[in-house]
Each structure stands twice: as structure tokens, then as C-alpha cells.
Tab-separated table of C-alpha atoms in Angstrom:
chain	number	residue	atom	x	y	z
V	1	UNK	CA	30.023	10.892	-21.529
V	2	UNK	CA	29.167	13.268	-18.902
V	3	UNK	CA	25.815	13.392	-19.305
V	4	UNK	CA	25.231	9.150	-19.282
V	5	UNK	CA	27.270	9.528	-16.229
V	6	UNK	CA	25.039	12.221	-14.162
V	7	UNK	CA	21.726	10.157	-15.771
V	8	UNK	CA	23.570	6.788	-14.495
V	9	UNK	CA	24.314	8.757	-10.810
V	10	UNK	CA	20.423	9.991	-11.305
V	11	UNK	CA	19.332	6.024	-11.697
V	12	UNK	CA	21.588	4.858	-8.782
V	13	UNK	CA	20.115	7.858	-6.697
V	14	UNK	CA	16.858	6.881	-7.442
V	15	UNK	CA	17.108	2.821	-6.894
V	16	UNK	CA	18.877	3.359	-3.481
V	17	UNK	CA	15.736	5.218	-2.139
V	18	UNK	CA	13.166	2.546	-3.067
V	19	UNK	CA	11.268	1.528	0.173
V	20	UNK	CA	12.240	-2.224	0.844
V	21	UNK	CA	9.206	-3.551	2.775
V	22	UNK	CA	10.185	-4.370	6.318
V	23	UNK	CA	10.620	-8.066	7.361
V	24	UNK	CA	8.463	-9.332	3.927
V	25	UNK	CA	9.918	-12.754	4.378
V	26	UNK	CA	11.516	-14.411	7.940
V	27	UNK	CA	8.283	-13.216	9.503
V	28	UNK	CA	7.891	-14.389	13.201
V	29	UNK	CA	4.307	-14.766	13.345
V	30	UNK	CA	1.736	-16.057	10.748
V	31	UNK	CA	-0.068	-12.225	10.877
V	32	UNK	CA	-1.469	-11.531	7.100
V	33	UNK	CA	-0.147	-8.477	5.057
V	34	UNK	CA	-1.070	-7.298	1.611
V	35	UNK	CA	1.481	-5.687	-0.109
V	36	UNK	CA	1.088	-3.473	-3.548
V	37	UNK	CA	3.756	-4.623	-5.917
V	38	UNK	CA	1.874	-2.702	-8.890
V	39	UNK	CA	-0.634	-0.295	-8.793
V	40	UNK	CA	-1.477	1.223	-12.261
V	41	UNK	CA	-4.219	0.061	-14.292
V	42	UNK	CA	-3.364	-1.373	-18.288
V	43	UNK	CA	-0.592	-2.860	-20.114
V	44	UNK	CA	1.349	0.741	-20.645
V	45	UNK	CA	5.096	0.610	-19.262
V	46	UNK	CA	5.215	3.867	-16.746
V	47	UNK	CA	7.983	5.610	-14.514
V	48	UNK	CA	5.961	6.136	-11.295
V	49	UNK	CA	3.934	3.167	-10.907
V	50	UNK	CA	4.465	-0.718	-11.751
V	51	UNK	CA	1.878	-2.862	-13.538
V	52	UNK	CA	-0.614	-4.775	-12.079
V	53	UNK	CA	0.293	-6.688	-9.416
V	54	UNK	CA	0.158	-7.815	-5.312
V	55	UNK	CA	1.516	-10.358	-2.728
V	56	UNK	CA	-0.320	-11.196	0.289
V	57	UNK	CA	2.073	-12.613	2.844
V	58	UNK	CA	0.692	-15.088	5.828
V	59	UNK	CA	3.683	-15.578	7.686
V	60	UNK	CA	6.722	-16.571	4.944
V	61	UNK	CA	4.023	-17.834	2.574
V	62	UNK	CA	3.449	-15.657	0.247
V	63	UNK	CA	0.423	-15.833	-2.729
V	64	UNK	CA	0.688	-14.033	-5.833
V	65	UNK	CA	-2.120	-12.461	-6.861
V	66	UNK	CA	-1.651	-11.304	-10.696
V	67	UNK	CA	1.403	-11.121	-12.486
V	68	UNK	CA	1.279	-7.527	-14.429
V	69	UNK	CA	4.880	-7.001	-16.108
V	70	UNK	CA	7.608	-5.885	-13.399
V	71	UNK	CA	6.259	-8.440	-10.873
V	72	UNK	CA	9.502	-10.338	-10.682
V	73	UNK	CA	11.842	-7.473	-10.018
V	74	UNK	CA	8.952	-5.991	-7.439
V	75	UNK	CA	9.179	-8.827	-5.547
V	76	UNK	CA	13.085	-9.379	-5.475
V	77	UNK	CA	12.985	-5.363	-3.965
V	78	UNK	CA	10.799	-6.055	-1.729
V	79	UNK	CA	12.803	-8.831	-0.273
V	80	UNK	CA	11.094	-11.910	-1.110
V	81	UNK	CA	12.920	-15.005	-1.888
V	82	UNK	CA	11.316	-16.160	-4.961
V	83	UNK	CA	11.702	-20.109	-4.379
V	84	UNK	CA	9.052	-19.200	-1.692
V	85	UNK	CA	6.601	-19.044	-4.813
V	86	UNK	CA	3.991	-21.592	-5.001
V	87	UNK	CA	0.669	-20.343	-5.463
V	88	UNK	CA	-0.255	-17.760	-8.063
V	89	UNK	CA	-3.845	-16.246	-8.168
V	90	UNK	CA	-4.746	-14.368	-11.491
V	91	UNK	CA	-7.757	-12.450	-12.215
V	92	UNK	CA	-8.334	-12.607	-16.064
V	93	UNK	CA	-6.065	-12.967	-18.686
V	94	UNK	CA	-5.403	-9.482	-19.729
V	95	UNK	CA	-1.851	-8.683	-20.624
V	96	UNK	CA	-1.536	-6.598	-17.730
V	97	UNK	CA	-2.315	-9.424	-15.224
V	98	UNK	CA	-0.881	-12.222	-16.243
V	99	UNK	CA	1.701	-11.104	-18.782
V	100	UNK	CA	4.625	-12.327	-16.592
V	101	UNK	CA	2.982	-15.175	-14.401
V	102	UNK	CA	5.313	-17.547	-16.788
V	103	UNK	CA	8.578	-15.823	-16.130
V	104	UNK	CA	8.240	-14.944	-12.347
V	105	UNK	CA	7.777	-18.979	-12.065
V	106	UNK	CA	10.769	-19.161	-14.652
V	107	UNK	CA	12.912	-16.607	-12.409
V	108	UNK	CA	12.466	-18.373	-9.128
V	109	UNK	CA	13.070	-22.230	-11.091
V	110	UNK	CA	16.083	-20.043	-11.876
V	111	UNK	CA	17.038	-18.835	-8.417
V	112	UNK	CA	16.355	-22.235	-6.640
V	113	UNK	CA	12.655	-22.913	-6.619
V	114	UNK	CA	12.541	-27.171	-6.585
V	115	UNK	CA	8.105	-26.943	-5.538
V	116	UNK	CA	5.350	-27.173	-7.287
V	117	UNK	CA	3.656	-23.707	-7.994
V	118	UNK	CA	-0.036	-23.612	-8.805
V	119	UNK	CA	-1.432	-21.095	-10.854
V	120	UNK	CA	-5.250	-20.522	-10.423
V	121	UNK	CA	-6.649	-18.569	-13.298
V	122	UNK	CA	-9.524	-18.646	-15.493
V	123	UNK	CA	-9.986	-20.663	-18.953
V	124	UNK	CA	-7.075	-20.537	-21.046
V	125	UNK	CA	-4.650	-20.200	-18.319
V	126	UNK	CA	-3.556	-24.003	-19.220
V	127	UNK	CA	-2.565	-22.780	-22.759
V	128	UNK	CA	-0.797	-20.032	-21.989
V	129	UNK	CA	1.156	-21.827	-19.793
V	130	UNK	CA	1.575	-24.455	-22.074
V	131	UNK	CA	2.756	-22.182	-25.157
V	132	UNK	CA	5.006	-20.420	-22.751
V	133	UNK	CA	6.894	-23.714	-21.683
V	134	UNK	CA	7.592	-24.331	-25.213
V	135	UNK	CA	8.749	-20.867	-26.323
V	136	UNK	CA	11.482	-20.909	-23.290
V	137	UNK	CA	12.211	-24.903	-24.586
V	138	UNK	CA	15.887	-25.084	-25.449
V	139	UNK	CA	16.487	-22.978	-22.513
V	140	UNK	CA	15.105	-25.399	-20.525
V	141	UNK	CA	16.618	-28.611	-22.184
V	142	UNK	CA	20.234	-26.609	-21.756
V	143	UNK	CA	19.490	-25.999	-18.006
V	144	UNK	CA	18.595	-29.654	-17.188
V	145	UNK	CA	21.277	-30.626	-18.716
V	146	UNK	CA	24.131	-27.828	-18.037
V	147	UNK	CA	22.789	-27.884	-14.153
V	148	UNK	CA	20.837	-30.876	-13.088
V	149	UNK	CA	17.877	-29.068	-12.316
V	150	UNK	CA	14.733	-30.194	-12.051
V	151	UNK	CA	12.117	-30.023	-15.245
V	152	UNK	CA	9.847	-26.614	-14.843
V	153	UNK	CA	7.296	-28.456	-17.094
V	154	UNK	CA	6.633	-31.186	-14.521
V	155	UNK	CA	6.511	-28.223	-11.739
V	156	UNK	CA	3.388	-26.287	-12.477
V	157	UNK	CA	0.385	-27.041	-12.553
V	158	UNK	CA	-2.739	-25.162	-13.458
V	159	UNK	CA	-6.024	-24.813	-12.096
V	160	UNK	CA	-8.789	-23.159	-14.373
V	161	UNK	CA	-11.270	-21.362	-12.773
V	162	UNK	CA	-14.802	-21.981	-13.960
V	163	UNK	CA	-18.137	-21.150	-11.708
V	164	UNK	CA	-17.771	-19.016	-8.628
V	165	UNK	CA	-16.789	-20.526	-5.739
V	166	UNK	CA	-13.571	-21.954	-3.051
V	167	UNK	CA	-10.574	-22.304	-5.358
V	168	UNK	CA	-7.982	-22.550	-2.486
V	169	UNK	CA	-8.127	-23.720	1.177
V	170	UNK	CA	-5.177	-24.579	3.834
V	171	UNK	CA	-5.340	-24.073	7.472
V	172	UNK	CA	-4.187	-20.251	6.568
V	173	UNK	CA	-6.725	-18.623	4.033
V	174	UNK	CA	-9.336	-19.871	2.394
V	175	UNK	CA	-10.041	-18.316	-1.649
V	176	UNK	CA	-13.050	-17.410	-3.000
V	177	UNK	CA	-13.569	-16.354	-6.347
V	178	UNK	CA	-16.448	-14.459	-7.723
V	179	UNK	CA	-17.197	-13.915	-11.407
V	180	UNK	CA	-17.568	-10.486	-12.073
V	181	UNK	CA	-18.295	-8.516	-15.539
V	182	UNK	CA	-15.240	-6.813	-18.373
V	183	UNK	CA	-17.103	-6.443	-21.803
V	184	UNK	CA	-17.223	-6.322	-24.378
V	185	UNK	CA	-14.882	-9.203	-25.005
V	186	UNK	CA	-13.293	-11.172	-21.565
V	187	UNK	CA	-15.904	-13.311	-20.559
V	188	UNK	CA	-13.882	-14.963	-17.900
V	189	UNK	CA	-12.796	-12.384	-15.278
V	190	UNK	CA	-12.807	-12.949	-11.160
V	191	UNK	CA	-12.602	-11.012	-7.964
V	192	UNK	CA	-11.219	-12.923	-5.096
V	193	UNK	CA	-11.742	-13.171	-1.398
V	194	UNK	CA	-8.844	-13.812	0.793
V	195	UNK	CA	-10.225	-14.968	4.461
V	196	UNK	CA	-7.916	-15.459	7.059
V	197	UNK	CA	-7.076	-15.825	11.059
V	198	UNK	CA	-7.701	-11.923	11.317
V	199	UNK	CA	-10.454	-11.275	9.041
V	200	UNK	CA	-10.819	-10.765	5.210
V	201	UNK	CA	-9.303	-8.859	2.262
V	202	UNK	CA	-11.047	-8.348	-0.789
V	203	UNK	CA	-8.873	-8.099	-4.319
V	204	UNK	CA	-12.059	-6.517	-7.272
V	205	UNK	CA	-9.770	-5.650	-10.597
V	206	UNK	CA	-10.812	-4.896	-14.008
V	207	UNK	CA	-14.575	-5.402	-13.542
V	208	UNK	CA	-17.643	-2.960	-14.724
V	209	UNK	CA	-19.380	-1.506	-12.088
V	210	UNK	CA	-21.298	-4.364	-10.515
V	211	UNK	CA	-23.478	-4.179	-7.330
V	212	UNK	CA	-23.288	-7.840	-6.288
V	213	UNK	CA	-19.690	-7.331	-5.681
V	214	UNK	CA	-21.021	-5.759	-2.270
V	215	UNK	CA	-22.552	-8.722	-1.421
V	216	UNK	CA	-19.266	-11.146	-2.314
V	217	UNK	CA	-17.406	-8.090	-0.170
V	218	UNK	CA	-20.029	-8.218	2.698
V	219	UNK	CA	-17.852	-7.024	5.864
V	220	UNK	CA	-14.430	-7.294	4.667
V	221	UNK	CA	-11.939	-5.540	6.447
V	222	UNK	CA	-10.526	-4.614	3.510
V	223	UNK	CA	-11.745	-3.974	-0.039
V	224	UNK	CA	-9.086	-3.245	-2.906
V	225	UNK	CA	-10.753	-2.104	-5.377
V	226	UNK	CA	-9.995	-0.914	-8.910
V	227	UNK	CA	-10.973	3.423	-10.103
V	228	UNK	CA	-11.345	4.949	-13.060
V	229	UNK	CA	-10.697	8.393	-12.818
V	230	UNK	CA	-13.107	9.466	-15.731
V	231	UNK	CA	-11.747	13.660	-15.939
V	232	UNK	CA	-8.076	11.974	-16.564
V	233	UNK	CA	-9.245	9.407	-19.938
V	234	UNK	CA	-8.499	12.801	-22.552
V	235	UNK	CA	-5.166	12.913	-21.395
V	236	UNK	CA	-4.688	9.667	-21.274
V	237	UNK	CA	-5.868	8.752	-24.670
V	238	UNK	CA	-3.378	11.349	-25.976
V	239	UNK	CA	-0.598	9.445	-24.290
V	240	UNK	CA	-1.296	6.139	-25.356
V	241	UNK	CA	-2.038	7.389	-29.061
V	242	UNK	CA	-5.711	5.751	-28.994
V	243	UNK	CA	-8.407	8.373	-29.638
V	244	UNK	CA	-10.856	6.194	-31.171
V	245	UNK	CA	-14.478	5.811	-29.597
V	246	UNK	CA	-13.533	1.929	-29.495
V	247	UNK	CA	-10.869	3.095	-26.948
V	248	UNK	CA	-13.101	5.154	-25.208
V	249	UNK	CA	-16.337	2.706	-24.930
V	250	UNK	CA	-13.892	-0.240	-23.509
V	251	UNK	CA	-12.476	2.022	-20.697
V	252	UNK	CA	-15.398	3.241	-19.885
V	253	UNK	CA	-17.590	0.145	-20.027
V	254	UNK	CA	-15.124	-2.281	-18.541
V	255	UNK	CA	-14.184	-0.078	-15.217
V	256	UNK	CA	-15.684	1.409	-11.918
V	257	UNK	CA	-15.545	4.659	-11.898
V	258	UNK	CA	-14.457	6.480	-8.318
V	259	UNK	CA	-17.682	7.318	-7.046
V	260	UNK	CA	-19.388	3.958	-8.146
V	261	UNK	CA	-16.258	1.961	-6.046
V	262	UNK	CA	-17.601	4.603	-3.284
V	263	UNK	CA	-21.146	2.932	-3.575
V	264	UNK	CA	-20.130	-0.874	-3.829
V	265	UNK	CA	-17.609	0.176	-0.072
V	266	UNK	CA	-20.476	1.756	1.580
V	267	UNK	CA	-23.015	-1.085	0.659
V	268	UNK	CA	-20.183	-4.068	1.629
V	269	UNK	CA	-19.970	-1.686	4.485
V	270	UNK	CA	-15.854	-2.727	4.343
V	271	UNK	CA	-14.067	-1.296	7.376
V	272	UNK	CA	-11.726	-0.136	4.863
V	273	UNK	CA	-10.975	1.056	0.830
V	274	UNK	CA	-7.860	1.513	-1.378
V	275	UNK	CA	-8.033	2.313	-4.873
V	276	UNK	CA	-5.917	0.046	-6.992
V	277	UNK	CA	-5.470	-0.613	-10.598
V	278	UNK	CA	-5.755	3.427	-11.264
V	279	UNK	CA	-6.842	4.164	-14.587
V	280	UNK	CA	-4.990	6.599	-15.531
V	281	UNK	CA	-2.341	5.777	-12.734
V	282	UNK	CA	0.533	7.187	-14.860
V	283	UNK	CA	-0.723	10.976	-14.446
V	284	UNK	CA	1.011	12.759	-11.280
V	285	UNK	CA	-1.508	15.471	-12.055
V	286	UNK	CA	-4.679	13.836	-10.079
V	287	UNK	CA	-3.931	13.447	-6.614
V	288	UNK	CA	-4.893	11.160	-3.860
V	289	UNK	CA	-7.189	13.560	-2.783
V	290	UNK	CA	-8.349	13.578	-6.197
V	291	UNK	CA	-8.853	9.886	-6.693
V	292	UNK	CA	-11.240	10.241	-3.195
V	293	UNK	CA	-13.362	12.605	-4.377
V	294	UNK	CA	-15.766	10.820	-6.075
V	295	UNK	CA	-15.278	7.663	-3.436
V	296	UNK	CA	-16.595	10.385	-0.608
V	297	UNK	CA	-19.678	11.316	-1.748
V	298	UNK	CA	-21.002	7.775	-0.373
V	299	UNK	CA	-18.393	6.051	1.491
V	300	UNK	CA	-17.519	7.862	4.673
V	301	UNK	CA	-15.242	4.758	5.990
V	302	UNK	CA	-11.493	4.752	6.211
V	303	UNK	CA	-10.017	5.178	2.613
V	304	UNK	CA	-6.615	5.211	1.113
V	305	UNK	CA	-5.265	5.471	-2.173
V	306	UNK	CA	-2.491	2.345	-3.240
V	307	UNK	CA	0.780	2.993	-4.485
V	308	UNK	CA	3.794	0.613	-4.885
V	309	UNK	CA	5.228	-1.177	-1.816
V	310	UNK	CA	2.336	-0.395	0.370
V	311	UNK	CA	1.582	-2.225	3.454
V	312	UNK	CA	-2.235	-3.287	4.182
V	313	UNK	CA	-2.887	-4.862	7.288
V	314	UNK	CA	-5.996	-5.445	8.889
């Protein structure tokens, strides 16, 4: 008994010192912030970072951009009303991205939400969506009924991405998507480029090291960028209980390593890098400065490493 009680004091310690980010929704001004919700790379559950996942507010607007597990709950901590939700960007379907795009729209349909909510995702996105609808079905039925709320089914709608190109445009941001590579197996996998009033942020996750993603990034003010932190994959294939060369060839094959994410900043010539999506991001033993290494051997521009509930401004 004592010892659930000082782990249950531990818990409430820990929760009350979470950083809330400041004035997320009532903003006063339509400025654009890009806030880290999730920063480690994969489907693995850790302690010290959240899955996959980011909000970039314009004023109270905000627009999802993938849904890793734990987006929900990031987002309700960092103070956003979630019947704000109504456009969701995801960049493949990977569980890690868009394992929980369903049940944040689910949560806020929940909480209030009476819009439509778009999700704009590559092919398959429609049957996921689809297959989740029915899997939450009596819930839904009992709902309507119970509390005369509105059908979820007839609230989202889903827009496949195919070619590169403008998936998204109101008189606040305009979105780009650009088709970059994940082998062996996703063939359908997109970076996207967020341009607004004061300039541009790029969002480049899960993607092999690809040199035309400086071009896509040309003179963004900011670049978010995926790392692979190659000296940390022994460790981490111990943890996750995957030794095989399979294992190996995929994380190696399908990710930028640090010092090529250095290259593709310092040919975009971005006015500014953060690492995102670290892989391994559950192992406190590689620092930030760590992580930059590699990036500083040919990116001398500003450079930051993400963790959850950052701010990025330009």
C-alpha cells in the first residue's frame, strides 16, 4: 500500500510539472506556431518522449499534422480544445503516424466537435477510416441515440493524396506535399510544406535520404526534419527485441541519418533545423549535442534538437 501510494505521489509529481504551452488556443493574432506534440521516431510506447506527432497553430486554427499514439492526450495538455479539430495532415500510413488519427477525431466528436474534419493522407487513408468507423459502430449508434449527437460517419471526410502537389489552401497557409522515398515496402509517403503570412515551415518524416527534398525545402525558415542516430541502432535493437538484419536494413534504408539531414539544411539553405522523429529517441544516453554532431559537419545554420511541447516560431 505504501509503495502504490509514493509511485501514485511520484505520477502526480510528475504530471503537475508538464509544460502547458502558453496561450495554444484564444490566440490574439493569426501569428503561426509549430508545436511538438511527439517527438520519437517508431511505433514503441516510451517514458520520455511521445509518438509521432505536431500541431501547427495559425491563430485558434490549429492543423494536425500526424496522429502517432498519445496525440489526443498531447493536445488536451497542451490546452487545445479539441472541437477546434478540422484538418488533419498525415504523412504515410505507418502505425506511428496515423495510428490514432481515428480516435483524436472520435475524442473531440466526443467533447463537442459538430464540423467537418478532413483528413489528407495518402492511398488507403479512406479505408482505414472506413474500417475504423465500423469497429467503434455500436458506440456510435448508442451515442446518437443516448445524446442526439450528430453522426461522426457523415463528419469526415478524406482526401487521398496521390502526385505531388497543393493539397490545402485558405487565406492562412497554403500545403504542399512532396513525395518522398521509405523502402522497401511504403510506396506512398509525403513531406509537406506549410507556407504562411510569415514565411514557411517544412515537416520531412520517415523518408530515406533524398536530395530533392532541398529543393521542395528551398528557403524555408524552418526545416523539421527526421535523424537517425546510427551509433544508438545496437542498443536499440536490444530494446525492442529485433536483432535480425531485416530490422537493421529497414532502419537503415528508410531514414536520414544526422549528418545527411545536415547536407539536405545546408543545400535548402533553411534559416533554421530541428531534428524530429529521433530514431532512437527513447535513449537519454545521446544528447542534443550528440544528435548535432553529425548535422555540423555541413550545416553551420541555427539548429535545435525537438522535444515534446516545443515552441517553433519563425
Amino acid at each position: 500500500m505504501i509503495s502504490s501510494r509514493r509511485n501514485l505521489l511520484k505520477l502526480m509529481a510528475c504530471s503537475a510539472t508538464v509544460p502547458l504551452l502558453p496561450k495554444i488556443a484564444g490566440a490574439q493574432d493569426r501569428r503561426a506556431v509549430w508545436h511538438v506534440l511527439g517527438s520519437n521516431g517508431g511505433p514503441r510506447v516510451v517514458t520520455n518522449r511521445s509518438n509521432p506527432a505536431n500541431v501547427l497553430m495559425i491563430g485558434d486554427t490549429p492543423y494536425i499534422v500526424d496522429c502517432g499514439y498519445g496525440v489526443t492526450r498531447q493536445l488536451v495538455r497542451a490546452g487545445l480544445p479539441l472541437t477546434s479539430l478540422e484538418q488533419i495532415f498525415i504523412t504515410h500510413l505507418h502505425s506511428d503516424h496515423a495510428l490514432e488519427c481515428g480516435n483524436l477525431i472520435y475524442c473531440s466528436w466526443s467533447t463537442g466537435l459538430d464540423n467537418e474534419v478532413t483528413v489528407h493522407a495518402p492511398e488507403g487513408a479512406k479505408a482505414m477510416m472506413d474500417a475504423y468507423m465500423e469497429s467503434i459502430r455500436f458506440d456510435l449508434d448508442v451515442r446518437i441515440g443516448d445524446e442526439n449527437k450528430p453522426d461522426l460517419r457523415n463528419m469526415v471526410k478524406v482526401r487521398e493524396i496521390g502526385d505531388s502537389g497543393v493539397v490545402f489552401e485558405n487565406s492562412d497557409v497554403t500545403v504542399t506535399a512532396f513525395r518522398t522515398p521509405h523502402p522497401p515496402i511504403v510506396k506512398r509517403n509525403y513531406a509537406f510544406r506549410f507556407d504562411v503570412a510569415e514565411g514557411s515551415f517544412v515537416y520531412a518524416c520517415d523518408t530515406a535520404y533524398n536530395p530533392a527534398l532541398a529543393d521542395f525545402a528551398q528557403g524555408a525558415d524552418v526545416l523539421i526534419h527526421e535523424a537517425l542516430y546510427e551509433p544508438g541502432f545496437a542498443d536499440m535493437a536490444v530494446r525492442s527485441r529485433n536483432k535480425s538484419e531485416s530490422f537493421r536494413e529497414h532502419i537503415f534504408n528508410s531514414h536520414t541519418s544526422t549528418e545527411h539531414v545536415g547536407q539536405i539544411a545546408a543545400a535548402a539553405k533553411v534559416k533554421k533545423l530541428v531534428l524530429s522523429h529521433l530514431v532512437p529517441g527513447d535513449d537519454e544516453s545521446i544528447t542534443d549535442d550528440m544528435w548535432l554532431e553529425g548535422v555540423r559537419r555541413h550545416y553551420d545554420g541555427e539548429a535545435i534538437v525537438a522535444h515534446d511541447f516545443m515552441e517553433i516560431t519563425i
